[in-house]
Short mmCIF file of C-alpha atoms (C1' of nucleotides) in Angstrom, two decimals:
data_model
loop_
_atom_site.label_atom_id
_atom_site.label_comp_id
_atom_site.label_asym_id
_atom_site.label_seq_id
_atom_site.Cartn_x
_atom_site.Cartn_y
_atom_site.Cartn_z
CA UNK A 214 8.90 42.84 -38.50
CA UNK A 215 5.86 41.06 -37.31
CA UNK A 216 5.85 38.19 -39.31
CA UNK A 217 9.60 36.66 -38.17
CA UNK A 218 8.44 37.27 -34.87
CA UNK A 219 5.26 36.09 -34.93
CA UNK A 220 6.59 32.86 -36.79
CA UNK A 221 9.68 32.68 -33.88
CA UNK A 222 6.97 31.98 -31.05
CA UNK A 223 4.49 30.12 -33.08
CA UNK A 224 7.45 27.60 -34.30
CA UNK A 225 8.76 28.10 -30.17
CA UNK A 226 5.98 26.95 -29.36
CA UNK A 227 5.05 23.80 -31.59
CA UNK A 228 8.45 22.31 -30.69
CA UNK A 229 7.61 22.78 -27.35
CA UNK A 230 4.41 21.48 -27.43
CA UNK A 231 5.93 18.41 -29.28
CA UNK A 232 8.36 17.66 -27.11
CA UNK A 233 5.84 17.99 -24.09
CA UNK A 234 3.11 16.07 -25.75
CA UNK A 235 5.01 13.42 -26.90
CA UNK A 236 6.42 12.43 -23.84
CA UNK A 237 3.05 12.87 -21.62
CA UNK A 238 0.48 12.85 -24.16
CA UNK A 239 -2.33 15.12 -23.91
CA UNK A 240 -3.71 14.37 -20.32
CA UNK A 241 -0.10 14.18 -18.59
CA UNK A 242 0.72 17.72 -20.80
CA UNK A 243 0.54 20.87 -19.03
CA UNK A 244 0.43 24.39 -20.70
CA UNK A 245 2.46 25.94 -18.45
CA UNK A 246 4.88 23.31 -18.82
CA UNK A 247 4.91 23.74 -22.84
CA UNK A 248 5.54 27.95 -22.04
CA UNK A 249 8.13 26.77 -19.95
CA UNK A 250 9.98 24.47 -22.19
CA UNK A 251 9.68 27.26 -24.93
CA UNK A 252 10.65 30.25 -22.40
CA UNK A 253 7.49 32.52 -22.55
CA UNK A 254 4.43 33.37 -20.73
CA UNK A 255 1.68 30.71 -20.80
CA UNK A 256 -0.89 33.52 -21.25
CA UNK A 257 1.19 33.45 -25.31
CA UNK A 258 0.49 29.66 -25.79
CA UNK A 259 -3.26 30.54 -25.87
CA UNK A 260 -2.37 33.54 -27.64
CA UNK A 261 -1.29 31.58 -30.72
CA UNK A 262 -3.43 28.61 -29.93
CA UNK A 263 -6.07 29.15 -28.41
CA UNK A 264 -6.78 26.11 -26.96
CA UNK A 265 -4.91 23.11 -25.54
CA UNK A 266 -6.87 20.98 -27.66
CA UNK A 267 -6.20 23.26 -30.86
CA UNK A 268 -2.45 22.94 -29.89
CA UNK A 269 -2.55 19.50 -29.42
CA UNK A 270 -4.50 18.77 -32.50
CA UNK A 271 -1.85 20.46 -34.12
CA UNK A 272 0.80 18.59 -32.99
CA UNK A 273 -0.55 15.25 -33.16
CA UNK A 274 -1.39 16.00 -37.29
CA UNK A 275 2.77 17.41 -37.37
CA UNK A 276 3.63 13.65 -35.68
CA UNK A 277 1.35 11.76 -37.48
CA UNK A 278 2.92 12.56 -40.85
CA UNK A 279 6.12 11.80 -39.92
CA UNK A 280 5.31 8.30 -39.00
CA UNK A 281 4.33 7.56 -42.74
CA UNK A 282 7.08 7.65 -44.59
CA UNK A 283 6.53 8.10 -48.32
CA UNK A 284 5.48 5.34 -48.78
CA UNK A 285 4.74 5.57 -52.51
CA UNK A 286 8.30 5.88 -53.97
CA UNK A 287 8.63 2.26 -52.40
CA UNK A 288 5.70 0.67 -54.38
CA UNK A 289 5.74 2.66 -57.53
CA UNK A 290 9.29 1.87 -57.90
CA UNK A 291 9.81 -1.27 -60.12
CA UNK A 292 12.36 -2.88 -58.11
CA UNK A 293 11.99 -6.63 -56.83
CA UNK A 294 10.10 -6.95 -53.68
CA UNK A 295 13.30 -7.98 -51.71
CA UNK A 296 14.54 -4.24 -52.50
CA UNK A 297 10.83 -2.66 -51.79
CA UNK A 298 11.00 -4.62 -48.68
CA UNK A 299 14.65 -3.76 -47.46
CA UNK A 300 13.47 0.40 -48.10
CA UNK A 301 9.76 -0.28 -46.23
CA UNK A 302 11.79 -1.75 -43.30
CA UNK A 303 14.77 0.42 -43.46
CA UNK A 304 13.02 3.60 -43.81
CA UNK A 305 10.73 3.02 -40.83
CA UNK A 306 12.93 1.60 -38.64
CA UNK A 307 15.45 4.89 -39.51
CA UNK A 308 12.32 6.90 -39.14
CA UNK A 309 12.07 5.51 -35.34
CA UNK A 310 15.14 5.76 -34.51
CA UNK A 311 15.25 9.34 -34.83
CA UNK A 312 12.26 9.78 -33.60
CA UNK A 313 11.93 6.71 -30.66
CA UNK A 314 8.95 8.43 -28.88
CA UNK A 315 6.81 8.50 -32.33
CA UNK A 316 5.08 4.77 -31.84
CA UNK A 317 3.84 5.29 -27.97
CA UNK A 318 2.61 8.99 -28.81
CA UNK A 319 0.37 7.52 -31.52
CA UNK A 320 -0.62 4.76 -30.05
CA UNK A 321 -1.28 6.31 -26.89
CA UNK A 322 -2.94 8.88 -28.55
CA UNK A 323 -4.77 7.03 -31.25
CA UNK A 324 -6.77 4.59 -28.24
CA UNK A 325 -7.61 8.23 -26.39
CA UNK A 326 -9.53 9.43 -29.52
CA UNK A 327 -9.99 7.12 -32.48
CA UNK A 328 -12.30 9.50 -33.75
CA UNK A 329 -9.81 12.33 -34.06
CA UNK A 330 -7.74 9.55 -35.57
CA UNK A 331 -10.38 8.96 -38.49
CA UNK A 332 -10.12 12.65 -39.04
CA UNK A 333 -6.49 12.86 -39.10
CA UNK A 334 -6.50 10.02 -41.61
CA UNK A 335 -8.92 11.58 -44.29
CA UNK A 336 -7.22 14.26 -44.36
CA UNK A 337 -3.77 12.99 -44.71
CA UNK A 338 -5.21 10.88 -47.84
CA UNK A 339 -3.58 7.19 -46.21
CA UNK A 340 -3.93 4.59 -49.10
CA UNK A 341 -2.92 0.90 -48.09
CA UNK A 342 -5.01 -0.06 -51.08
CA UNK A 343 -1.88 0.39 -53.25
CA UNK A 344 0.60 -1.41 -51.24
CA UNK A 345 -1.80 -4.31 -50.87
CA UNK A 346 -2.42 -4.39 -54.86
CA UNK A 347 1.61 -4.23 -55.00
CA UNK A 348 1.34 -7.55 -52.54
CA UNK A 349 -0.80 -9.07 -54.41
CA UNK A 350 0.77 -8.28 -58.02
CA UNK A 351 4.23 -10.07 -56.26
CA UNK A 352 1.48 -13.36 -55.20
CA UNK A 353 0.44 -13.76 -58.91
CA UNK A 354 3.83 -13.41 -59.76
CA UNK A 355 4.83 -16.37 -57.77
CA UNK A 356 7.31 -14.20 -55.91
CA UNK A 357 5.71 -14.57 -52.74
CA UNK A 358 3.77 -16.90 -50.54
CA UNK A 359 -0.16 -16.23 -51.26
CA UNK A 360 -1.73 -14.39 -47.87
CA UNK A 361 -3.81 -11.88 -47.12
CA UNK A 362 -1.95 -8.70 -48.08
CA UNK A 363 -3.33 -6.90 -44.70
CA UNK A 364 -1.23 -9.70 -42.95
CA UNK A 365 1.51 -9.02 -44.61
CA UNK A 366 1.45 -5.46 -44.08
CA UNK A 367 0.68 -5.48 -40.45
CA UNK A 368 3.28 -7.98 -40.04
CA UNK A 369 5.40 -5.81 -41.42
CA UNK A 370 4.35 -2.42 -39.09
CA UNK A 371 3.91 -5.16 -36.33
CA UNK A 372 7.82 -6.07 -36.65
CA UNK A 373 9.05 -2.43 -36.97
CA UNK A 374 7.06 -0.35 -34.39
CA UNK A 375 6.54 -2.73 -31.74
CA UNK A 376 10.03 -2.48 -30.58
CA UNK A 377 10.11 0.99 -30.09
CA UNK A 378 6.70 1.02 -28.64
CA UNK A 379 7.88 -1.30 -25.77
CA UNK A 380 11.46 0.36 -25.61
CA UNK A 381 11.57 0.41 -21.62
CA UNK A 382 10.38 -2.98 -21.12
CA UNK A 383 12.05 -4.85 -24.30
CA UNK A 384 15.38 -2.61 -23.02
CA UNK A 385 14.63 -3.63 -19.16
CA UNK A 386 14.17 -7.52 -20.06
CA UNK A 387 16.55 -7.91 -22.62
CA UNK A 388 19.15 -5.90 -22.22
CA UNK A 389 19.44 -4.93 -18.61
CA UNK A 390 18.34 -1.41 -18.72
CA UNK A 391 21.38 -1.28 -21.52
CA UNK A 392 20.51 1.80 -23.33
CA UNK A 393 23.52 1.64 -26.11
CA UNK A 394 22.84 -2.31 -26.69
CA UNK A 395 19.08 -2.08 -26.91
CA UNK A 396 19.86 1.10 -29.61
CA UNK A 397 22.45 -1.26 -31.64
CA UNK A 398 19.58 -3.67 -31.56
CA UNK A 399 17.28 -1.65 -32.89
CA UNK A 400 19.97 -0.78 -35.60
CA UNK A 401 20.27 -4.65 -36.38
CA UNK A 402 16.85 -5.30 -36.89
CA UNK A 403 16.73 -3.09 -40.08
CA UNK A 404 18.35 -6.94 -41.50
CA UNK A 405 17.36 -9.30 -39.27
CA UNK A 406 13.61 -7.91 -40.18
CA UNK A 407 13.92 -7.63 -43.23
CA UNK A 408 15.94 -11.46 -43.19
CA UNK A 409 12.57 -12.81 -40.90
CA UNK A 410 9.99 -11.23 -43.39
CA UNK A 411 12.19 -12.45 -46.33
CA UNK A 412 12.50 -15.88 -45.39
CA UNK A 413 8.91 -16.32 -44.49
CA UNK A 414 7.38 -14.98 -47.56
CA UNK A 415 9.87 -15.52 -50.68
CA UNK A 416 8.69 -17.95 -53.00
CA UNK A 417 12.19 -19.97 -54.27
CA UNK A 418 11.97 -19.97 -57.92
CA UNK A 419 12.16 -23.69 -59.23
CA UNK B 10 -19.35 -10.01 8.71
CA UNK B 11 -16.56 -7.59 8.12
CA UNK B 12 -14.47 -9.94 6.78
CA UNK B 13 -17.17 -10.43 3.92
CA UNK B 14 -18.07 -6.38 3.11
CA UNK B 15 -14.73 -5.55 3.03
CA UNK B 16 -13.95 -8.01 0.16
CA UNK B 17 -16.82 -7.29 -1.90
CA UNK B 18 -16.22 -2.99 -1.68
CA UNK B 19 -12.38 -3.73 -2.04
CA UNK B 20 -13.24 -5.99 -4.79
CA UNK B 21 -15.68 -3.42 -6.49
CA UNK B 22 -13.13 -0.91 -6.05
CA UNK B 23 -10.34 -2.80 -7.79
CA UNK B 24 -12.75 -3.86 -10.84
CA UNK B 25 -13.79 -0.22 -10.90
CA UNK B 26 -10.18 0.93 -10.99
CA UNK B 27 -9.24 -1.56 -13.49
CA UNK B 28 -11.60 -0.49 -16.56
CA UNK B 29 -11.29 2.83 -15.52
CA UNK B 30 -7.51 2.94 -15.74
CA UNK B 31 -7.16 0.64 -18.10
CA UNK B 32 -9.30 2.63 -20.45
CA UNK B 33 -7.91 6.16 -19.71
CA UNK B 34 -4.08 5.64 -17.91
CA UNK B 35 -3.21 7.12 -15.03
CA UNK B 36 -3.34 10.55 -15.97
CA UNK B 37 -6.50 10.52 -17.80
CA UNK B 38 -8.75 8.76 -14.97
CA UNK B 39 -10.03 10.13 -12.09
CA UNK B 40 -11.25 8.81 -8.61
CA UNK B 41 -14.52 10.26 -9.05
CA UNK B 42 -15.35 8.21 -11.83
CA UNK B 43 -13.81 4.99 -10.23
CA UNK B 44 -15.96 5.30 -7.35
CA UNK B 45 -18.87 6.44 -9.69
CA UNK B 46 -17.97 3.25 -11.56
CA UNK B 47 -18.12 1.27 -8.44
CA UNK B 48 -21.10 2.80 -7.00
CA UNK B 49 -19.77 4.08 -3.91
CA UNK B 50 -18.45 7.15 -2.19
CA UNK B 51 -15.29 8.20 -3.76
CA UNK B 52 -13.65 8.35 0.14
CA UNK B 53 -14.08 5.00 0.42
CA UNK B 54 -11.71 4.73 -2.35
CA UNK B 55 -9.28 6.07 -0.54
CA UNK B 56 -10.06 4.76 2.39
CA UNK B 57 -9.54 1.75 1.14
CA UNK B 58 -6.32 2.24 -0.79
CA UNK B 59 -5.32 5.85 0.54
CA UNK B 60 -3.69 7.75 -2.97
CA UNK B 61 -4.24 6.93 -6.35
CA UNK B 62 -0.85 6.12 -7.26
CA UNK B 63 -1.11 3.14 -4.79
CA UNK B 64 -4.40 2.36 -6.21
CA UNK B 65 -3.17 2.65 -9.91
CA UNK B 66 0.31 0.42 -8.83
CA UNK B 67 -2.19 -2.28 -7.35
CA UNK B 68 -3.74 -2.29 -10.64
CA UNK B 69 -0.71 -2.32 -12.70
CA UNK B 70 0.74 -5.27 -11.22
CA UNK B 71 -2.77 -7.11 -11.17
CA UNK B 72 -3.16 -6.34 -15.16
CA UNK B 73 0.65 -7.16 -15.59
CA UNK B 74 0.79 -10.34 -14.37
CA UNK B 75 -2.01 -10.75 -17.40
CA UNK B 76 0.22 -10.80 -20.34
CA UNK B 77 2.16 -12.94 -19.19
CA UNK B 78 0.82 -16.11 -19.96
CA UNK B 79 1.99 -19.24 -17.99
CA UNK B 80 5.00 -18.94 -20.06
CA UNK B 81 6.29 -21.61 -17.91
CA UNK B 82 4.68 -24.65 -19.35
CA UNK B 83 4.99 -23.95 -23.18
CA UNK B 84 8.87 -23.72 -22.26
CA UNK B 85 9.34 -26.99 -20.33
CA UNK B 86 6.90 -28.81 -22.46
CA UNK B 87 9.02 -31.59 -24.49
CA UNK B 88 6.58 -30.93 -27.75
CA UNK B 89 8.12 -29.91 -31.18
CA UNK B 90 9.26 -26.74 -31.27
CA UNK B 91 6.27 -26.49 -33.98
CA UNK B 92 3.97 -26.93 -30.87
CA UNK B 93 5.40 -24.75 -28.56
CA UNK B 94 5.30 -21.84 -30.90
CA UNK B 95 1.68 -22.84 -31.79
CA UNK B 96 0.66 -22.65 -28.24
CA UNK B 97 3.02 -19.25 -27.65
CA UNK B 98 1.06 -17.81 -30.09
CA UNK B 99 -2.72 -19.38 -29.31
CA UNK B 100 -2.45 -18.60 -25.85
CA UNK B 101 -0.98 -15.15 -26.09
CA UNK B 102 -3.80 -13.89 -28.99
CA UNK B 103 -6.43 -15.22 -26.65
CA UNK B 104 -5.45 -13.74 -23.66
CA UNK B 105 -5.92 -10.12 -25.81
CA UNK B 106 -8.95 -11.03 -27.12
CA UNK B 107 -10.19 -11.83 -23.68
CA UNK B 108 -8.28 -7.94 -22.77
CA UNK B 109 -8.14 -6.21 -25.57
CA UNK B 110 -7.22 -3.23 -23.94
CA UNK B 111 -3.90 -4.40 -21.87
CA UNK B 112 -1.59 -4.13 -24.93
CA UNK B 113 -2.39 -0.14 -24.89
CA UNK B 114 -3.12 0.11 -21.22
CA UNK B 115 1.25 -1.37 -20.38
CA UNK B 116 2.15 0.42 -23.91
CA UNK B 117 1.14 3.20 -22.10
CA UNK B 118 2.06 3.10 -18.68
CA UNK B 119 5.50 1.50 -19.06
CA UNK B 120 6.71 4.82 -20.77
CA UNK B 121 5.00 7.26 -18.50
CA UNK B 122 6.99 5.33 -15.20
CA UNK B 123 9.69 2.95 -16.45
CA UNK B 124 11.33 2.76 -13.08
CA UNK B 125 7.75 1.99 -11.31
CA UNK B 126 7.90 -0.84 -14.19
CA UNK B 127 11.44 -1.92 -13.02
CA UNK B 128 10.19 -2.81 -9.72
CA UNK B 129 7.19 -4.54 -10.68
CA UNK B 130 9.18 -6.88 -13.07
CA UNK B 131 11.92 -7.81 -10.60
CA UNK B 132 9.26 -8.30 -8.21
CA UNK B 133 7.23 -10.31 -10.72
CA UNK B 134 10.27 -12.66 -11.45
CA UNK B 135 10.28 -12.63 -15.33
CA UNK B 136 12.98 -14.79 -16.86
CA UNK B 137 13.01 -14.67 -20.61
CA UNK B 138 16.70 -16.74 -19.95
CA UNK B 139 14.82 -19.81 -19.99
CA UNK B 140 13.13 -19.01 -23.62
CA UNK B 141 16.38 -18.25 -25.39
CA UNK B 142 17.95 -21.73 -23.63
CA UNK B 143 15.03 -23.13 -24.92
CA UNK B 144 15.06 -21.91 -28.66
CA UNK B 145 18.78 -22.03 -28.54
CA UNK B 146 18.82 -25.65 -28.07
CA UNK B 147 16.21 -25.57 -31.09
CA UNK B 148 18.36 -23.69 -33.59
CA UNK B 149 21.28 -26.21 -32.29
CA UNK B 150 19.74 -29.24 -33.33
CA UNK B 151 19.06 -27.66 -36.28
CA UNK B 152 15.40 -27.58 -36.00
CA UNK B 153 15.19 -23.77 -36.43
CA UNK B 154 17.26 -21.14 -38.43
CA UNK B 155 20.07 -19.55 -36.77
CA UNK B 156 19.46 -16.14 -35.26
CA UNK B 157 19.54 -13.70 -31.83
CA UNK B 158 17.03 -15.73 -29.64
CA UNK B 159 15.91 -11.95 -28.59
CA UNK B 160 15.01 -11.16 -31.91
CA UNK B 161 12.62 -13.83 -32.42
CA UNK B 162 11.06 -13.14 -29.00
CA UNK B 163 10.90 -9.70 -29.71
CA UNK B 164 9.34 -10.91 -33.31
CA UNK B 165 6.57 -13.32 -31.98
CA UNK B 166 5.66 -10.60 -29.01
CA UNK B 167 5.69 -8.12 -31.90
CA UNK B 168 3.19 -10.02 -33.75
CA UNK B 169 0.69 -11.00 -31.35
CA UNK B 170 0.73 -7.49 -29.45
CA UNK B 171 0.97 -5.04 -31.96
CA UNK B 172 -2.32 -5.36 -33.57
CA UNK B 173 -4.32 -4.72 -30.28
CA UNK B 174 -2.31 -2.28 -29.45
CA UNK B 175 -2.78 -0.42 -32.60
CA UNK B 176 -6.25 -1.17 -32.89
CA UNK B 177 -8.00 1.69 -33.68
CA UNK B 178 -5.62 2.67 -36.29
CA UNK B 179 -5.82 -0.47 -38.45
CA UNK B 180 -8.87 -1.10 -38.22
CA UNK B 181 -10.04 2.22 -39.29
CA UNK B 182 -7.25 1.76 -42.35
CA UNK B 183 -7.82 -1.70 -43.08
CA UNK B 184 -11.37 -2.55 -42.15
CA UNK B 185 -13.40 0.45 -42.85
CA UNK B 186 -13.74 0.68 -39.27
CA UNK B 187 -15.54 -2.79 -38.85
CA UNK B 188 -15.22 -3.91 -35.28
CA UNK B 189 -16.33 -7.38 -36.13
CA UNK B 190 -14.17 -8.03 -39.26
CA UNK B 191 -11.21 -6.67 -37.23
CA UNK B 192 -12.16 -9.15 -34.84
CA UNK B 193 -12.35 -11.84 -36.95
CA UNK B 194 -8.94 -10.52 -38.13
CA UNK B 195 -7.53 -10.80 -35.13
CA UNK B 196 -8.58 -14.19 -34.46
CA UNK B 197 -7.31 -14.87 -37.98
CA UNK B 198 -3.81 -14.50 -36.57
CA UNK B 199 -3.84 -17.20 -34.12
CA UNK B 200 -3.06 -19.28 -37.46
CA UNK B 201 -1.36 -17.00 -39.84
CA UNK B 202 0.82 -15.66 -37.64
CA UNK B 203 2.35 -18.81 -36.85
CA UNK B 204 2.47 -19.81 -40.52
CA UNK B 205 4.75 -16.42 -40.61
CA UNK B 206 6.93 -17.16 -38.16
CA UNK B 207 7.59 -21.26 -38.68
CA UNK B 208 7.74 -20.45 -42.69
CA UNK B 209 10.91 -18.39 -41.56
CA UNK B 210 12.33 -19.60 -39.17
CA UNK B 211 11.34 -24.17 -39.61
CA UNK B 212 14.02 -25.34 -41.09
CA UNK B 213 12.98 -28.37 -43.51
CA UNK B 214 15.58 -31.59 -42.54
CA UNK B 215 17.16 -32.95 -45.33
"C1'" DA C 124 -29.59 -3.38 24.51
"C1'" DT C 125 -25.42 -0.98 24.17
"C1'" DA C 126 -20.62 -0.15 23.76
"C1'" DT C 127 -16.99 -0.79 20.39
"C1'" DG C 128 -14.88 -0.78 16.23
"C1'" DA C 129 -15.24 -0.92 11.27
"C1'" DT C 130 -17.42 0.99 7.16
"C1'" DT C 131 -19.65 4.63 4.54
"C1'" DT C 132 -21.02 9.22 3.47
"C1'" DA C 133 -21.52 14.38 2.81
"C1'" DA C 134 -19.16 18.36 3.14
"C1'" DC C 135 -15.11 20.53 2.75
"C1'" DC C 136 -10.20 22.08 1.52
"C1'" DA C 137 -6.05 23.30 -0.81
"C1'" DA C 138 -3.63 22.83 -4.97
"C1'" DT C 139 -3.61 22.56 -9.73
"C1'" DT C 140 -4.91 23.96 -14.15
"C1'" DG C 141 -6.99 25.74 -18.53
"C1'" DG C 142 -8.24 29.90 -19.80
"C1'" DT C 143 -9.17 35.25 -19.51
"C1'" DT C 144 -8.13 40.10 -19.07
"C1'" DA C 145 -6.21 44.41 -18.83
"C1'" DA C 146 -2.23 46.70 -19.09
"C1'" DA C 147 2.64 47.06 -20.69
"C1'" DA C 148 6.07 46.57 -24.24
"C1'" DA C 149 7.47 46.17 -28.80
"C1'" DT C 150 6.74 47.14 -33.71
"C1'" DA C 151 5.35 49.41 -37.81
"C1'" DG C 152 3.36 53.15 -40.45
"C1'" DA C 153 2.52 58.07 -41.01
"C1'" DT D 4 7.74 61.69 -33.35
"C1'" DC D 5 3.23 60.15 -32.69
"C1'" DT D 6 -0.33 56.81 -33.41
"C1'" DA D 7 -2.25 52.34 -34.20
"C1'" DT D 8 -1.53 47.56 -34.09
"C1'" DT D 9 0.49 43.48 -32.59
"C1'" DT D 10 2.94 40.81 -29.19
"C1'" DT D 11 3.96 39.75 -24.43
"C1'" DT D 12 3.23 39.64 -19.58
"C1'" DA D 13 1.40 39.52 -14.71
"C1'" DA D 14 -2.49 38.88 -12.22
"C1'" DC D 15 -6.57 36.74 -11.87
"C1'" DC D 16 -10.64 33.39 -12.15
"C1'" DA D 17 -13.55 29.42 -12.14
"C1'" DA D 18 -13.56 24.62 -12.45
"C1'" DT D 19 -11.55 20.39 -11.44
"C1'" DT D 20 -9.43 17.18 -8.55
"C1'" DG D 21 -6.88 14.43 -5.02
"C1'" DG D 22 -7.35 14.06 -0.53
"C1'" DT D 23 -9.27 14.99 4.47
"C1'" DT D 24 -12.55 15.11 8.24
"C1'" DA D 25 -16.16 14.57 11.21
"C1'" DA D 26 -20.30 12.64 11.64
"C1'" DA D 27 -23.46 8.82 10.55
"C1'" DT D 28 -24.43 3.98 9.78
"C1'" DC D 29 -23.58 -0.80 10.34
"C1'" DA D 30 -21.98 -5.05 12.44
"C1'" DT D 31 -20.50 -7.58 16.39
"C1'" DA D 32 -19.59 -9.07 20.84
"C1'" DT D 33 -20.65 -8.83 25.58
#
DNA sequence: ATATGATTTAACCAATTGGTTAAAAATAGA
DNA sequence: TCTATTTTTAACCAATTGGTTAAATCATAT
């Protein structure tokens, strides 16, 4: 029974290793630390992996996806754009908050080796072009305020991620170091985001 | 002339410290390389500031005190709330472009040590009390839309940080990479971010 | 000038760390 | 059961790294 063994370790160890590397990122990461965390010998780690950058490289493409949700049922769908909105929003935002160590892993990560990034993001086949012709359809329309759709859109990541990104100092400022309130925040803003973008952008119809 | 030496070195060393650390966190820098970078022995580093941590927490606070931008005088300032947020914004998206690199560099660093973080804002005296009065006494004469004073902090830090800190990524998504265009992009923002925020939140009097 | 104290350097050290290796243990096939 | 293969481990290694030390250099004051 090689093969449930063998994929027993190997899946051992990639939780490890995300659990590790997301909360030290590659430099602060140890590999003993990862054989810890998944109780074996750290001699198995390079077994299966060779390398700490082959393990990490592997766990940063695993992350990576998660942090784009799929995004094209929310702009093929034929909804208004207050709906596509309200699922962009709400499905990140849910997305973080299972997940609150996703934003500072990438963006740690992403400023430590942009070019590993560009990788990463050919082969994961990332195509804003089709929410920004979605933006732009919704201009034309006259259901939105005319902008640059890459405005919009980062706006949009901007208002999502950033929260989570700064957790301890947004949480430390604002809340008093109040982990439950700065979590029911977080909750909240999945409206008062989606309220902000709305209100900005929506083009009352005459 | 001691007195004079001893400046310039500890002054070399603390520039030297800064763009190294700044660039690759704690964890990824090393003292070689700041000394390297300064052109001096690496013990003289530490004779000058002993360990790295108490070299990196010299830094920290020096590059802290950075993004926050005399907050102060956009607060007390008796200008239309228009105004304030204008200069909010301007000042804020200038002091990045000047540092593009802090967003990432506190991103970072406030995860890795939240309770070295702690201490540096109590000691720094940050009082975000004195915003919320200030846009709360906006929303009551009914200048601005009615909302959680933290959310439209959070919102407008959101905004301004965000894209430096996620620099690499968006730029490689939205601007084919182009360093200048994403530059121009950013400056871009100084404008169209506050368009965002006043077309939500202005409320037009009757 | 030279004695004194501060600054700077080269050489060194101990601990950490990514990675290897050889042998042991487990597994599967005959 | 016996053999071959795979999986796991303990022990080890070389390189890196933060930090120390003792000697050298520099500046200053007497």
């Amino acid at each position: 029974m090689s093969e449930i063994k063998k994929d027993n370790t190997e899946e051992k160890i990639l939780n490890a290793a995300q659990a590790v590397f997301i909360q030290k990122g590659m430099d602060g990461s140890r590999m003993q630390e990862i054989a810890d965390h998944a109780g074996i010998n750290k001699a198995l780690v390079h077994y299966y992996f060779r390398t700490k950058q082959k393990l990490y490289e592997a766990i940063f493409r695993k992350v990576f996806k998660q942090i784009f949700p799929k995004i094209e049922t929310f702009i093929l769908s034929d909804q208004p754009i207050e709906e596509k909105l309200t699922i962009f929003i709400e499905n990140y935002i849910d997305v973080l908050l299972k997940n609150p160590y996703l934003p500072t892993f990438i963006l740690k990560e992403i400023n430590r080796d942009p070019e590993f990034l560009a990788s990463v993001l050919k082969s994961q086949g990332i195509h804003p072009n089709q929410i920004f012709e979605m933006f732009e359809r919704e201009m034309e329309d006259g259901k939105i305020r005319k902008m640059d759709p890459r405005e919009l859109l980062v706006n949009l990541l901007s208002l999502s991620i950033f929260p989570f990104a700064a957790k301890p100092l947004m949480q430390l400022m604002l809340f008093e170091n109040d982990k439950k309130a700065y979590k029911q925040f977080l909750q909240n803003r999945k409206t008062t985001v989606q309220e902000f973008v709305l209100n900005s952008i929506l083009l009352k119809d005459k």
